[in-house]
Coordinates of C-alpha atoms in Angstrom, one line a residue:
M29 CA -64.3 64.8 -142.3
E30 CA -63.2 64.1 -145.7
L31 CA -66.6 61.8 -146.6
R32 CA -64.8 60.8 -149.3
S33 CA -62.3 58.5 -148.1
A34 CA -64.0 57.7 -144.9
S35 CA -65.3 54.1 -143.8
P36 CA -68.6 53.1 -144.0
E37 CA -69.0 53.0 -140.4
R38 CA -67.7 56.8 -140.3
L39 CA -70.2 57.2 -143.0
V40 CA -73.1 56.0 -141.1
V41 CA -71.9 57.7 -138.1
F42 CA -72.0 61.2 -140.3
V43 CA -75.6 60.6 -142.0
F44 CA -76.8 60.1 -137.8
E45 CA -75.2 63.1 -137.3
Q46 CA -76.7 65.1 -139.6
L47 CA -79.8 63.4 -138.8
V48 CA -79.8 64.4 -135.0
V49 CA -79.2 68.0 -136.5
N50 CA -81.9 67.7 -138.9
L51 CA -84.2 66.9 -136.5
E52 CA -83.5 69.2 -133.5
R53 CA -83.6 72.3 -136.4
A54 CA -87.0 70.9 -137.0
R55 CA -87.7 71.0 -133.4
I56 CA -86.4 74.5 -133.0
A57 CA -88.2 75.9 -136.1
M58 CA -91.5 74.4 -134.9
E59 CA -91.6 75.8 -131.2
R60 CA -90.9 79.2 -132.9
K61 CA -93.7 78.7 -135.6
D62 CA -91.3 79.3 -138.7
I63 CA -92.9 76.8 -141.1
E64 CA -90.1 77.5 -143.6
L65 CA -87.0 76.1 -142.1
R66 CA -89.5 73.2 -140.4
V67 CA -90.1 71.9 -144.1
T68 CA -86.6 72.0 -145.0
A69 CA -85.1 70.0 -141.8
L70 CA -87.5 67.5 -141.9
R71 CA -87.5 66.9 -145.7
R72 CA -83.7 66.3 -144.8
A73 CA -84.3 64.4 -141.9
R74 CA -86.5 62.0 -144.5
G75 CA -84.0 61.9 -146.8
L76 CA -81.4 61.0 -144.5
V77 CA -83.5 58.1 -143.2
G78 CA -84.0 57.0 -146.8
E79 CA -80.2 56.8 -147.0
L80 CA -80.4 54.5 -144.3
L81 CA -82.9 52.4 -145.0
A82 CA -81.6 52.1 -148.5
T83 CA -77.9 51.2 -147.1
L84 CA -78.7 48.2 -145.1
D85 CA -77.2 45.0 -145.8
F86 CA -79.9 42.3 -145.5
E87 CA -77.8 38.9 -145.7
K88 CA -75.0 40.5 -143.6
G89 CA -76.8 42.2 -141.2
G90 CA -79.7 39.3 -141.3
S91 CA -82.0 39.8 -138.1
I92 CA -80.3 43.6 -136.7
A93 CA -81.2 44.9 -140.4
T94 CA -84.8 43.8 -140.3
Q95 CA -85.1 45.8 -137.0
L96 CA -83.3 48.4 -138.3
A97 CA -85.5 48.7 -141.3
D98 CA -88.7 48.8 -139.2
L99 CA -87.0 50.9 -137.1
Y100 CA -86.1 53.6 -140.0
Q101 CA -89.7 52.7 -141.1
Y102 CA -91.0 54.1 -138.2
M103 CA -89.2 57.1 -138.1
M104 CA -89.9 58.1 -142.0
Y105 CA -94.0 57.8 -141.4
E106 CA -93.6 59.5 -138.1
L107 CA -91.8 62.5 -139.8
V108 CA -94.3 62.8 -142.6
D109 CA -97.0 62.6 -139.9
I110 CA -95.0 65.0 -137.6
G111 CA -94.4 67.7 -141.1
Q112 CA -98.6 67.5 -141.7
R113 CA -99.5 67.7 -137.9
G114 CA -96.6 70.0 -136.0
D115 CA -96.2 67.2 -133.4
V116 CA -93.0 68.7 -131.2
V117 CA -93.3 65.6 -128.7
T118 CA -93.3 62.8 -131.3
L119 CA -90.4 64.7 -132.5
R120 CA -88.6 64.9 -129.6
K121 CA -88.6 61.3 -129.1
L122 CA -87.4 60.9 -133.0
V123 CA -85.0 63.1 -131.4
K124 CA -83.7 60.6 -128.8
I125 CA -83.8 57.7 -131.2
A126 CA -81.7 59.4 -133.7
T127 CA -79.4 60.3 -131.0
D128 CA -79.1 56.8 -128.7
L129 CA -78.6 55.6 -132.5
R130 CA -75.9 57.5 -133.4
D131 CA -73.9 57.3 -130.3
G132 CA -74.2 53.7 -130.6
F133 CA -72.6 53.1 -134.1
S134 CA -70.1 55.8 -132.6
A135 CA -68.9 53.4 -130.4
A136 CA -69.3 50.2 -133.2
A137 CA -67.1 52.6 -134.9
A138 CA -65.0 53.1 -132.2
Q139 CA -64.4 49.6 -132.2
V140 CA -63.7 48.5 -135.5
V141 CA -60.9 51.4 -135.8
E142 CA -59.1 49.5 -132.8
L143 CA -59.7 46.2 -134.0
K144 CA -57.9 47.4 -137.2
K145 CA -55.3 48.7 -135.4
S146 CA -54.5 45.8 -133.1
A147 CA -54.5 43.3 -136.0

């Protein structure tokens, strides 16, 4: 996918895809006791969550943007904590949250494309 020409909806989905990949990498690294990969994957995951948080539009998004901000801040807190404690159970929960969000945003992006086609 060419990121420079991607729609904002598709960019959000891409960030979530990368987030899921890095969370899974961190999980695998933790299970293999690969500290270097764990640190790198968690750092990237934190950066991606930070990007999602920074791109929220509270004026247009209203309460949904506020709820997403709360969720992203929770994920950021947990990612820092996981990095310190190596908690695989919590990491699996974050993978589930990120996967669900990715799937939801992907479906929404597909609807936007369909609406644009029919307009």
